[in-house]
Amino acid sequence: MSKASILAPANIAVIKYWGARDLDRTIPCNSSISMTLKECRSHTTVEVRPAGEADQIFLALDSGLEPAPLAFRDRAIGHLQQIRQAMGAKASFRVATRNSFPSASGMASSASGFSALAMAATQALGTPMSLRELSVLARLSGSGSASRSVYGGWVEWSAEEKDGAAIPLYDAAHFPLVDAVAIVESGAKEISSLEGHRRAIASPHFERRLELLPHRLQQVRQALDDRDIHALGRVMEEEAIELHLIAMSSKPPVFYWQPATIAVHRTVWALREEGFAAYFTMDAGANVHVLCPPEEASDVAIRLGQVEGVEKVIVDRTGDGPMPSAEHLL
Ligand code: PMV
């Protein structure tokens, strides 16, 4: 039976996808822009099985293969179903996956996990696809951010693209940054981003956000073009706070922050007073991603690690995107 393995990275959005026009088809209300990471990635093997067999999903642990938890298994099988349908394929699949980052670290893993699944499945089927087509297939998982993880560097998922594909803006070498992630909460978050998207549009601030975004997106594209961390960082922080403002004012509210989240924000602002070019952003969770130039990374990571309530700091950087792996997990 043919099999394929892929290493696909997570990404951190500087302009966030938050709120969908059509959540079932993962059509976003707004465009988003992200930086692809390097070390935080999913390693996924897909083996093609004869049609009619049940799909099987495993976690590849150090102790061996273990059936995936039910919620994850159902979502992965739903994604495989979408992939089969999109490709006109009948085969069944066996899948094994693991994350390079600690799975209980509270880092978003849907982007890396589902982009890896889409890429490994199509490769195992022996059907070559363009990155653009893979971006669309990754998005069909229901994780919009997965559409951005098929590319390296800086990536935009435009709400205007007809097929819903993300597009690469700049490669990693154009503007490499470090992402030091202050982990203040490990384990699964209480409210999934899927539920956050569902509730977002009830926020009284949501419409206003959509009005502000075209200008903010333009500022980010310009900052990336200029490799200007200060211009990027200012917009990125504003954007992160606004994402959480929308979440907190959703109905019912979605409140991700912990006391240590705010302590990290204050530390980042103090670092800037001292002359560091460090700026924060956050996903749908309590952890804080701090972007800075590579030469500042070790100082910034040490300072973040000293904040009360920070469990650990994961240091990652801009990466080149997914790659095949010769190591099969099945
Ligand atoms: O890709 P999803 O559906 O898990 O949503 C991602 C939501 C954010 O991480 C908060 C923002 C983003 O664009 O990555």
mmCIF file of C-alpha atoms and ligand atoms in Angstrom:
data_model
loop_
_atom_site.group_PDB
_atom_site.id
_atom_site.type_symbol
_atom_site.label_atom_id
_atom_site.label_comp_id
_atom_site.label_asym_id
_atom_site.label_seq_id
_atom_site.Cartn_x
_atom_site.Cartn_y
_atom_site.Cartn_z
ATOM 1 C CA MET A 1 0.000 0.000 0.000
ATOM 2 C CA SER A 2 1.414 3.407 -0.881
ATOM 3 C CA LYS A 3 2.184 5.837 1.897
ATOM 4 C CA ALA A 4 3.572 9.356 2.290
ATOM 5 C CA SER A 5 4.846 11.424 5.199
ATOM 6 C CA ILE A 6 4.877 15.203 5.543
ATOM 7 C CA LEU A 7 6.279 17.664 8.064
ATOM 8 C CA ALA A 8 4.032 20.738 8.095
ATOM 9 C CA PRO A 9 4.497 23.802 10.310
ATOM 10 C CA ALA A 10 2.145 25.832 12.482
ATOM 11 C CA ASN A 11 1.787 29.553 11.764
ATOM 12 C CA ILE A 12 1.112 32.682 13.785
ATOM 13 C CA ALA A 13 -1.287 35.250 12.341
ATOM 14 C CA VAL A 14 -0.426 38.947 12.525
ATOM 15 C CA ILE A 15 -3.851 39.791 11.053
ATOM 16 C CA LYS A 16 -6.351 37.274 12.381
ATOM 17 C CA TYR A 17 -9.052 35.186 10.779
ATOM 18 C CA TRP A 18 -11.933 35.674 13.212
ATOM 19 C CA GLY A 19 -15.516 35.219 12.125
ATOM 20 C CA ALA A 20 -16.809 33.385 9.053
ATOM 21 C CA ARG A 21 -19.309 34.250 6.340
ATOM 22 C CA ASP A 22 -19.899 30.524 5.971
ATOM 23 C CA LEU A 23 -18.448 28.451 8.794
ATOM 24 C CA ASP A 24 -19.400 25.107 7.207
ATOM 25 C CA ARG A 25 -17.344 25.925 4.112
ATOM 26 C CA THR A 26 -14.716 27.946 6.026
ATOM 27 C CA ILE A 27 -15.284 31.179 4.098
ATOM 28 C CA PRO A 28 -13.822 33.997 6.231
ATOM 29 C CA CYS A 29 -15.315 37.459 6.791
ATOM 30 C CA ASN A 30 -11.868 39.015 6.444
ATOM 31 C CA SER A 31 -8.416 38.408 4.957
ATOM 32 C CA SER A 32 -5.622 37.302 7.292
ATOM 33 C CA ILE A 33 -1.793 37.344 7.158
ATOM 34 C CA SER A 34 0.569 35.007 9.016
ATOM 35 C CA MET A 35 4.163 33.998 9.520
ATOM 36 C CA THR A 36 4.915 30.302 9.032
ATOM 37 C CA LEU A 37 6.918 28.761 11.882
ATOM 38 C CA LYS A 38 9.872 26.404 11.572
ATOM 39 C CA GLU A 39 10.149 24.036 14.529
ATOM 40 C CA CYS A 40 6.543 23.771 15.700
ATOM 41 C CA ARG A 41 5.187 21.266 13.231
ATOM 42 C CA SER A 42 3.122 18.147 12.703
ATOM 43 C CA HIS A 43 4.614 14.974 11.285
ATOM 44 C CA THR A 44 1.899 12.968 9.534
ATOM 45 C CA THR A 45 1.961 9.675 7.646
ATOM 46 C CA VAL A 46 -0.957 8.607 5.454
ATOM 47 C CA GLU A 47 -1.269 5.089 4.068
ATOM 48 C CA VAL A 48 -3.771 4.355 1.295
ATOM 49 C CA ARG A 49 -6.051 1.367 2.036
ATOM 50 C CA PRO A 50 -8.637 -0.411 -0.128
ATOM 51 C CA ALA A 51 -11.990 1.343 -0.562
ATOM 52 C CA GLY A 52 -14.635 0.362 1.961
ATOM 53 C CA GLU A 53 -12.314 -0.098 4.950
ATOM 54 C CA ALA A 54 -12.868 2.241 7.902
ATOM 55 C CA ASP A 55 -10.406 5.141 8.134
ATOM 56 C CA GLN A 56 -8.068 4.772 11.108
ATOM 57 C CA ILE A 57 -6.406 7.664 12.933
ATOM 58 C CA PHE A 58 -3.530 7.159 15.392
ATOM 59 C CA LEU A 59 -1.334 9.367 17.530
ATOM 60 C CA ALA A 60 2.321 8.364 17.196
ATOM 61 C CA LEU A 61 3.600 8.477 20.777
ATOM 62 C CA ASP A 62 7.073 7.530 22.033
ATOM 63 C CA SER A 63 5.443 4.376 23.416
ATOM 64 C CA GLY A 64 3.924 3.456 20.034
ATOM 65 C CA LEU A 65 0.693 4.033 18.122
ATOM 66 C CA GLU A 66 -2.440 4.855 20.085
ATOM 67 C CA PRO A 67 -5.956 5.442 18.690
ATOM 68 C CA ALA A 68 -6.585 9.216 18.479
ATOM 69 C CA PRO A 69 -9.068 10.793 20.933
ATOM 70 C CA LEU A 70 -12.617 10.722 19.576
ATOM 71 C CA ALA A 71 -13.067 14.441 18.819
ATOM 72 C CA PHE A 72 -9.798 14.597 16.903
ATOM 73 C CA ARG A 73 -10.506 11.318 15.115
ATOM 74 C CA ASP A 74 -13.923 12.520 13.945
ATOM 75 C CA ARG A 75 -12.530 15.799 12.683
ATOM 76 C CA ALA A 76 -9.683 14.081 10.829
ATOM 77 C CA ILE A 77 -12.068 11.549 9.241
ATOM 78 C CA GLY A 78 -14.359 14.435 8.233
ATOM 79 C CA HIS A 79 -11.374 16.073 6.556
ATOM 80 C CA LEU A 80 -10.414 12.842 4.763
ATOM 81 C CA GLN A 81 -13.996 12.627 3.536
ATOM 82 C CA GLN A 82 -13.698 16.150 2.069
ATOM 83 C CA ILE A 83 -10.370 15.225 0.454
ATOM 84 C CA ARG A 84 -11.865 12.057 -1.080
ATOM 85 C CA GLN A 85 -14.788 14.031 -2.433
ATOM 86 C CA ALA A 86 -12.617 16.840 -3.850
ATOM 87 C CA MET A 87 -10.336 14.331 -5.582
ATOM 88 C CA GLY A 88 -12.947 11.830 -6.689
ATOM 89 C CA ALA A 89 -11.051 9.161 -4.728
ATOM 90 C CA LYS A 90 -12.589 6.047 -3.183
ATOM 91 C CA ALA A 91 -9.671 4.764 -1.093
ATOM 92 C CA SER A 92 -9.625 4.535 2.683
ATOM 93 C CA PHE A 93 -6.749 5.791 4.806
ATOM 94 C CA ARG A 94 -4.656 4.901 7.835
ATOM 95 C CA VAL A 95 -3.135 7.961 9.445
ATOM 96 C CA ALA A 96 -0.546 8.477 12.183
ATOM 97 C CA THR A 97 0.467 11.907 13.414
ATOM 98 C CA ARG A 98 2.539 13.610 16.078
ATOM 99 C CA ASN A 99 3.526 17.169 16.917
ATOM 100 C CA SER A 100 7.104 18.331 17.428
ATOM 101 C CA PHE A 101 5.894 20.755 20.076
ATOM 102 C CA PRO A 102 4.496 19.401 23.352
ATOM 103 C CA SER A 103 0.859 18.654 22.535
ATOM 104 C CA ALA A 104 -0.309 19.956 25.902
ATOM 105 C CA SER A 105 1.526 23.262 25.436
ATOM 106 C CA GLY A 106 -1.550 25.136 24.299
ATOM 107 C CA MET A 107 -0.033 25.928 20.882
ATOM 108 C CA ALA A 108 -2.532 25.819 18.028
ATOM 109 C CA SER A 109 -1.971 22.597 16.158
ATOM 110 C CA SER A 110 -4.896 22.553 13.729
ATOM 111 C CA ALA A 111 -2.992 24.541 11.064
ATOM 112 C CA SER A 112 -0.004 22.195 11.034
ATOM 113 C CA GLY A 113 -2.088 19.049 11.558
ATOM 114 C CA PHE A 114 -4.599 19.586 8.772
ATOM 115 C CA SER A 115 -2.162 20.983 6.213
ATOM 116 C CA ALA A 116 0.019 17.916 6.861
ATOM 117 C CA LEU A 117 -3.003 15.626 6.472
ATOM 118 C CA ALA A 118 -4.052 17.175 3.144
ATOM 119 C CA MET A 119 -0.527 17.058 1.736
ATOM 120 C CA ALA A 120 0.266 13.511 2.895
ATOM 121 C CA ALA A 121 -3.096 12.140 1.683
ATOM 122 C CA THR A 122 -2.779 13.588 -1.828
ATOM 123 C CA GLN A 123 0.817 12.430 -2.074
ATOM 124 C CA ALA A 124 -0.063 8.913 -0.884
ATOM 125 C CA LEU A 125 -2.778 8.805 -3.548
ATOM 126 C CA GLY A 126 -0.100 9.706 -6.099
ATOM 127 C CA THR A 127 -1.967 12.782 -7.298
ATOM 128 C CA PRO A 128 0.382 15.735 -7.732
ATOM 129 C CA MET A 129 -1.254 19.018 -6.740
ATOM 130 C CA SER A 130 -0.157 22.644 -6.742
ATOM 131 C CA LEU A 131 0.373 24.392 -3.412
ATOM 132 C CA ARG A 132 -2.653 26.501 -4.230
ATOM 133 C CA GLU A 133 -4.836 23.401 -4.584
ATOM 134 C CA LEU A 134 -3.367 21.987 -1.373
ATOM 135 C CA SER A 135 -4.178 25.244 0.417
ATOM 136 C CA VAL A 136 -7.835 24.814 -0.578
ATOM 137 C CA LEU A 137 -7.826 21.157 0.515
ATOM 138 C CA ALA A 138 -6.244 22.040 3.880
ATOM 139 C CA ARG A 139 -8.962 24.657 4.466
ATOM 140 C CA LEU A 140 -11.704 22.068 3.914
ATOM 141 C CA SER A 141 -10.758 20.644 7.331
ATOM 142 C CA GLY A 142 -12.677 23.567 8.835
ATOM 143 C CA SER A 143 -9.407 25.142 10.061
ATOM 144 C CA GLY A 144 -8.936 28.327 8.054
ATOM 145 C CA SER A 145 -5.410 28.851 9.323
ATOM 146 C CA ALA A 146 -4.442 25.459 7.794
ATOM 147 C CA SER A 147 -4.789 27.066 4.346
ATOM 148 C CA ARG A 148 -1.798 29.307 5.182
ATOM 149 C CA SER A 149 0.482 26.533 6.506
ATOM 150 C CA VAL A 150 1.151 24.957 3.085
ATOM 151 C CA TYR A 151 3.542 27.848 2.304
ATOM 152 C CA GLY A 152 6.680 29.110 4.030
ATOM 153 C CA GLY A 153 7.482 32.702 5.008
ATOM 154 C CA TRP A 154 4.703 35.293 5.066
ATOM 155 C CA VAL A 155 1.313 34.259 3.744
ATOM 156 C CA GLU A 156 -2.011 35.952 3.048
ATOM 157 C CA TRP A 157 -5.383 34.183 3.027
ATOM 158 C CA SER A 158 -7.506 36.672 1.177
ATOM 159 C CA ALA A 159 -11.258 36.744 1.665
ATOM 160 C CA GLU A 160 -11.451 37.849 -1.985
ATOM 161 C CA GLU A 161 -9.934 34.748 -3.621
ATOM 162 C CA LYS A 162 -12.683 32.812 -5.406
ATOM 163 C CA ASP A 163 -11.330 29.348 -4.570
ATOM 164 C CA GLY A 164 -10.522 30.291 -0.962
ATOM 165 C CA ALA A 165 -6.792 29.571 -1.342
ATOM 166 C CA ALA A 166 -4.047 31.361 0.572
ATOM 167 C CA ILE A 167 -1.145 32.907 -1.359
ATOM 168 C CA PRO A 168 2.513 33.364 -0.437
ATOM 169 C CA LEU A 169 3.636 36.996 0.042
ATOM 170 C CA TYR A 170 7.342 36.737 0.938
ATOM 171 C CA ASP A 171 9.678 33.844 1.609
ATOM 172 C CA ALA A 172 11.259 33.359 5.023
ATOM 173 C CA ALA A 173 14.616 34.856 3.986
ATOM 174 C CA HIS A 174 12.967 38.175 3.099
ATOM 175 C CA PHE A 175 12.087 39.014 6.714
ATOM 176 C CA PRO A 176 13.109 36.361 9.283
ATOM 177 C CA LEU A 177 11.830 36.952 12.813
ATOM 178 C CA VAL A 178 11.788 34.971 16.042
ATOM 179 C CA ASP A 179 8.545 34.002 17.759
ATOM 180 C CA ALA A 180 9.093 33.473 21.500
ATOM 181 C CA VAL A 181 5.895 31.948 22.840
ATOM 182 C CA ALA A 182 5.208 32.525 26.536
ATOM 183 C CA ILE A 183 3.132 29.534 27.638
ATOM 184 C CA VAL A 184 0.878 30.622 30.496
ATOM 185 C CA GLU A 185 -1.721 27.907 30.053
ATOM 186 C CA SER A 186 -1.088 24.386 28.838
ATOM 187 C CA GLY A 187 -3.740 21.919 27.847
ATOM 188 C CA ALA A 188 -6.734 22.302 25.607
ATOM 189 C CA LYS A 189 -8.573 25.610 25.745
ATOM 190 C CA GLU A 190 -12.172 25.563 26.913
ATOM 191 C CA ILE A 191 -13.650 27.211 23.844
ATOM 192 C CA SER A 192 -12.422 26.112 20.422
ATOM 193 C CA SER A 193 -11.624 28.654 17.724
ATOM 194 C CA LEU A 194 -14.491 27.125 15.722
ATOM 195 C CA GLU A 195 -16.885 28.163 18.480
ATOM 196 C CA GLY A 196 -15.126 31.546 18.729
ATOM 197 C CA HIS A 197 -15.763 32.177 14.994
ATOM 198 C CA ARG A 198 -19.404 31.218 15.500
ATOM 199 C CA ARG A 199 -19.913 33.689 18.342
ATOM 200 C CA ALA A 200 -17.766 36.549 16.979
ATOM 201 C CA ILE A 201 -20.357 38.098 14.708
ATOM 202 C CA ALA A 202 -22.626 38.817 17.698
ATOM 203 C CA SER A 203 -20.073 41.279 19.113
ATOM 204 C CA PRO A 204 -21.233 44.895 18.701
ATOM 205 C CA HIS A 205 -17.651 45.714 17.650
ATOM 206 C CA PHE A 206 -17.440 43.121 14.866
ATOM 207 C CA GLU A 207 -18.762 45.303 12.010
ATOM 208 C CA ARG A 208 -16.441 48.150 12.986
ATOM 209 C CA ARG A 209 -13.493 45.746 12.916
ATOM 210 C CA LEU A 210 -14.346 44.768 9.345
ATOM 211 C CA GLU A 211 -14.328 48.462 8.380
ATOM 212 C CA LEU A 212 -10.880 48.979 9.935
ATOM 213 C CA LEU A 213 -9.254 45.876 8.484
ATOM 214 C CA PRO A 214 -8.533 46.895 4.859
ATOM 215 C CA HIS A 215 -6.280 49.732 6.081
ATOM 216 C CA ARG A 216 -4.635 47.505 8.689
ATOM 217 C CA LEU A 217 -3.967 44.787 6.101
ATOM 218 C CA GLN A 218 -2.371 47.373 3.851
ATOM 219 C CA GLN A 219 -0.168 48.599 6.715
ATOM 220 C CA VAL A 220 1.018 45.033 7.343
ATOM 221 C CA ARG A 221 1.769 44.341 3.659
ATOM 222 C CA GLN A 222 3.791 47.584 3.561
ATOM 223 C CA ALA A 223 5.649 46.765 6.801
ATOM 224 C CA LEU A 224 6.560 43.338 5.405
ATOM 225 C CA ASP A 225 7.700 44.882 2.153
ATOM 226 C CA ASP A 226 9.873 47.351 4.120
ATOM 227 C CA ARG A 227 11.013 44.661 6.634
ATOM 228 C CA ASP A 228 9.950 47.129 9.323
ATOM 229 C CA ILE A 229 9.363 45.328 12.633
ATOM 230 C CA HIS A 230 8.152 48.466 14.388
ATOM 231 C CA ALA A 231 5.472 49.205 11.805
ATOM 232 C CA LEU A 232 4.484 45.527 11.763
ATOM 233 C CA GLY A 233 4.530 45.229 15.550
ATOM 234 C CA ARG A 234 2.348 48.283 16.212
ATOM 235 C CA VAL A 235 -0.409 46.976 13.950
ATOM 236 C CA MET A 236 0.021 43.404 15.170
ATOM 237 C CA GLU A 237 -0.516 44.338 18.841
ATOM 238 C CA GLU A 238 -3.522 46.501 17.997
ATOM 239 C CA GLU A 239 -4.935 43.579 16.023
ATOM 240 C CA ALA A 240 -4.332 41.002 18.788
ATOM 241 C CA ILE A 241 -6.041 43.167 21.406
ATOM 242 C CA GLU A 242 -8.959 43.708 19.028
ATOM 243 C CA LEU A 243 -9.382 39.981 18.361
ATOM 244 C CA HIS A 244 -9.778 39.476 22.103
ATOM 245 C CA LEU A 245 -12.019 42.519 22.438
ATOM 246 C CA ILE A 246 -14.329 40.886 19.906
ATOM 247 C CA ALA A 247 -14.093 37.548 21.711
ATOM 248 C CA MET A 248 -14.783 39.089 25.115
ATOM 249 C CA SER A 249 -17.809 40.972 23.773
ATOM 250 C CA SER A 250 -19.240 37.976 21.885
ATOM 251 C CA LYS A 251 -22.461 36.431 23.057
ATOM 252 C CA PRO A 252 -21.871 34.488 25.220
ATOM 253 C CA PRO A 253 -18.431 35.995 25.899
ATOM 254 C CA VAL A 254 -15.245 34.111 25.106
ATOM 255 C CA PHE A 255 -12.594 35.062 27.638
ATOM 256 C CA TYR A 256 -9.164 33.585 26.954
ATOM 257 C CA TRP A 257 -6.870 35.819 29.030
ATOM 258 C CA GLN A 258 -5.251 34.731 32.293
ATOM 259 C CA PRO A 259 -3.566 37.081 34.789
ATOM 260 C CA ALA A 260 -0.164 36.017 33.450
ATOM 261 C CA THR A 261 -1.254 37.003 29.925
ATOM 262 C CA ILE A 262 -1.422 40.638 31.023
ATOM 263 C CA ALA A 263 1.846 40.308 32.939
ATOM 264 C CA VAL A 264 3.510 39.202 29.678
ATOM 265 C CA HIS A 265 2.003 42.167 27.800
ATOM 266 C CA ARG A 266 3.488 44.513 30.411
ATOM 267 C CA THR A 267 6.877 42.809 30.143
ATOM 268 C CA VAL A 268 6.846 43.267 26.361
ATOM 269 C CA TRP A 269 6.058 46.959 26.790
ATOM 270 C CA ALA A 270 8.881 47.255 29.361
ATOM 271 C CA LEU A 271 11.256 45.537 26.920
ATOM 272 C CA ARG A 272 10.352 48.130 24.300
ATOM 273 C CA GLU A 273 11.051 50.970 26.747
ATOM 274 C CA GLU A 274 14.517 49.423 27.085
ATOM 275 C CA GLY A 275 15.000 49.506 23.324
ATOM 276 C CA PHE A 276 14.043 45.964 22.267
ATOM 277 C CA ALA A 277 11.977 45.590 19.090
ATOM 278 C CA ALA A 278 9.623 43.048 20.710
ATOM 279 C CA TYR A 279 5.888 43.028 19.984
ATOM 280 C CA PHE A 280 3.183 40.573 20.998
ATOM 281 C CA THR A 281 0.287 38.859 19.351
ATOM 282 C CA MET A 282 -2.081 36.124 20.564
ATOM 283 C CA ASP A 283 -4.235 33.428 19.061
ATOM 284 C CA ALA A 284 -7.451 32.123 20.563
ATOM 285 C CA GLY A 285 -5.888 31.237 23.888
ATOM 286 C CA ALA A 286 -4.034 32.671 26.875
ATOM 287 C CA ASN A 287 -0.489 32.216 25.520
ATOM 288 C CA VAL A 288 1.439 35.172 24.163
ATOM 289 C CA HIS A 289 3.568 35.092 20.997
ATOM 290 C CA VAL A 290 6.342 37.684 21.087
ATOM 291 C CA LEU A 291 7.953 38.521 17.743
ATOM 292 C CA CYS A 292 11.402 40.094 17.684
ATOM 293 C CA PRO A 293 14.553 40.195 15.519
ATOM 294 C CA PRO A 294 16.698 37.016 15.821
ATOM 295 C CA GLU A 295 19.546 38.845 17.586
ATOM 296 C CA GLU A 296 17.224 39.838 20.453
ATOM 297 C CA ALA A 297 15.703 36.371 20.875
ATOM 298 C CA SER A 298 17.722 35.026 23.800
ATOM 299 C CA ASP A 299 17.332 38.183 25.931
ATOM 300 C CA VAL A 300 13.605 38.345 25.169
ATOM 301 C CA ALA A 301 13.088 34.641 25.946
ATOM 302 C CA ILE A 302 14.912 34.933 29.280
ATOM 303 C CA ARG A 303 12.792 37.917 30.314
ATOM 304 C CA LEU A 304 9.548 36.217 29.324
ATOM 305 C CA GLY A 305 10.567 33.121 31.290
ATOM 306 C CA GLN A 306 10.936 35.232 34.439
ATOM 307 C CA VAL A 307 7.334 36.460 34.376
ATOM 308 C CA GLU A 308 5.266 34.938 37.163
ATOM 309 C CA GLY A 309 2.804 32.435 35.709
ATOM 310 C CA VAL A 310 4.850 31.670 32.578
ATOM 311 C CA GLU A 311 5.361 27.899 32.523
ATOM 312 C CA LYS A 312 7.892 27.873 29.705
ATOM 313 C CA VAL A 313 8.968 29.742 26.600
ATOM 314 C CA ILE A 314 9.067 28.040 23.202
ATOM 315 C CA VAL A 315 11.412 29.786 20.789
ATOM 316 C CA ASP A 316 10.621 29.398 17.110
ATOM 317 C CA ARG A 317 11.318 31.382 13.936
ATOM 318 C CA THR A 318 10.133 32.021 10.400
ATOM 319 C CA GLY A 319 10.198 28.765 8.447
ATOM 320 C CA ASP A 320 10.269 27.625 4.829
ATOM 321 C CA GLY A 321 7.048 25.613 4.857
ATOM 322 C CA PRO A 322 6.177 21.909 4.681
ATOM 323 C CA MET A 323 8.525 19.216 3.456
ATOM 324 C CA PRO A 324 8.314 15.484 2.797
ATOM 325 C CA SER A 325 9.778 13.123 5.384
ATOM 326 C CA ALA A 326 11.438 9.774 4.748
ATOM 327 C CA GLU A 327 10.434 8.676 8.255
ATOM 328 C CA HIS A 328 7.065 6.937 8.125
ATOM 329 C CA LEU A 329 5.065 6.676 11.346
ATOM 330 C CA LEU A 330 3.132 3.633 10.078
HETATM 331 O O1 PMV B 1 -7.925 28.105 11.784
HETATM 332 P P1 PMV B 1 -8.903 28.202 12.873
HETATM 333 O O2 PMV B 1 -10.293 27.948 12.423
HETATM 334 O O3 PMV B 1 -8.496 27.372 14.053
HETATM 335 O O4 PMV B 1 -8.936 29.714 13.382
HETATM 336 C C1 PMV B 1 -7.757 30.426 13.661
HETATM 337 C C2 PMV B 1 -8.049 31.542 14.575
HETATM 338 C C3 PMV B 1 -6.845 32.339 15.010
HETATM 339 O O5 PMV B 1 -5.755 31.485 15.291
HETATM 340 C C4 PMV B 1 -7.224 33.079 16.300
HETATM 341 C C5 PMV B 1 -6.456 33.392 14.011
HETATM 342 C C6 PMV B 1 -5.682 32.952 12.802
HETATM 343 O O6 PMV B 1 -5.909 33.582 11.747
HETATM 344 O O7 PMV B 1 -4.859 32.039 12.877
#
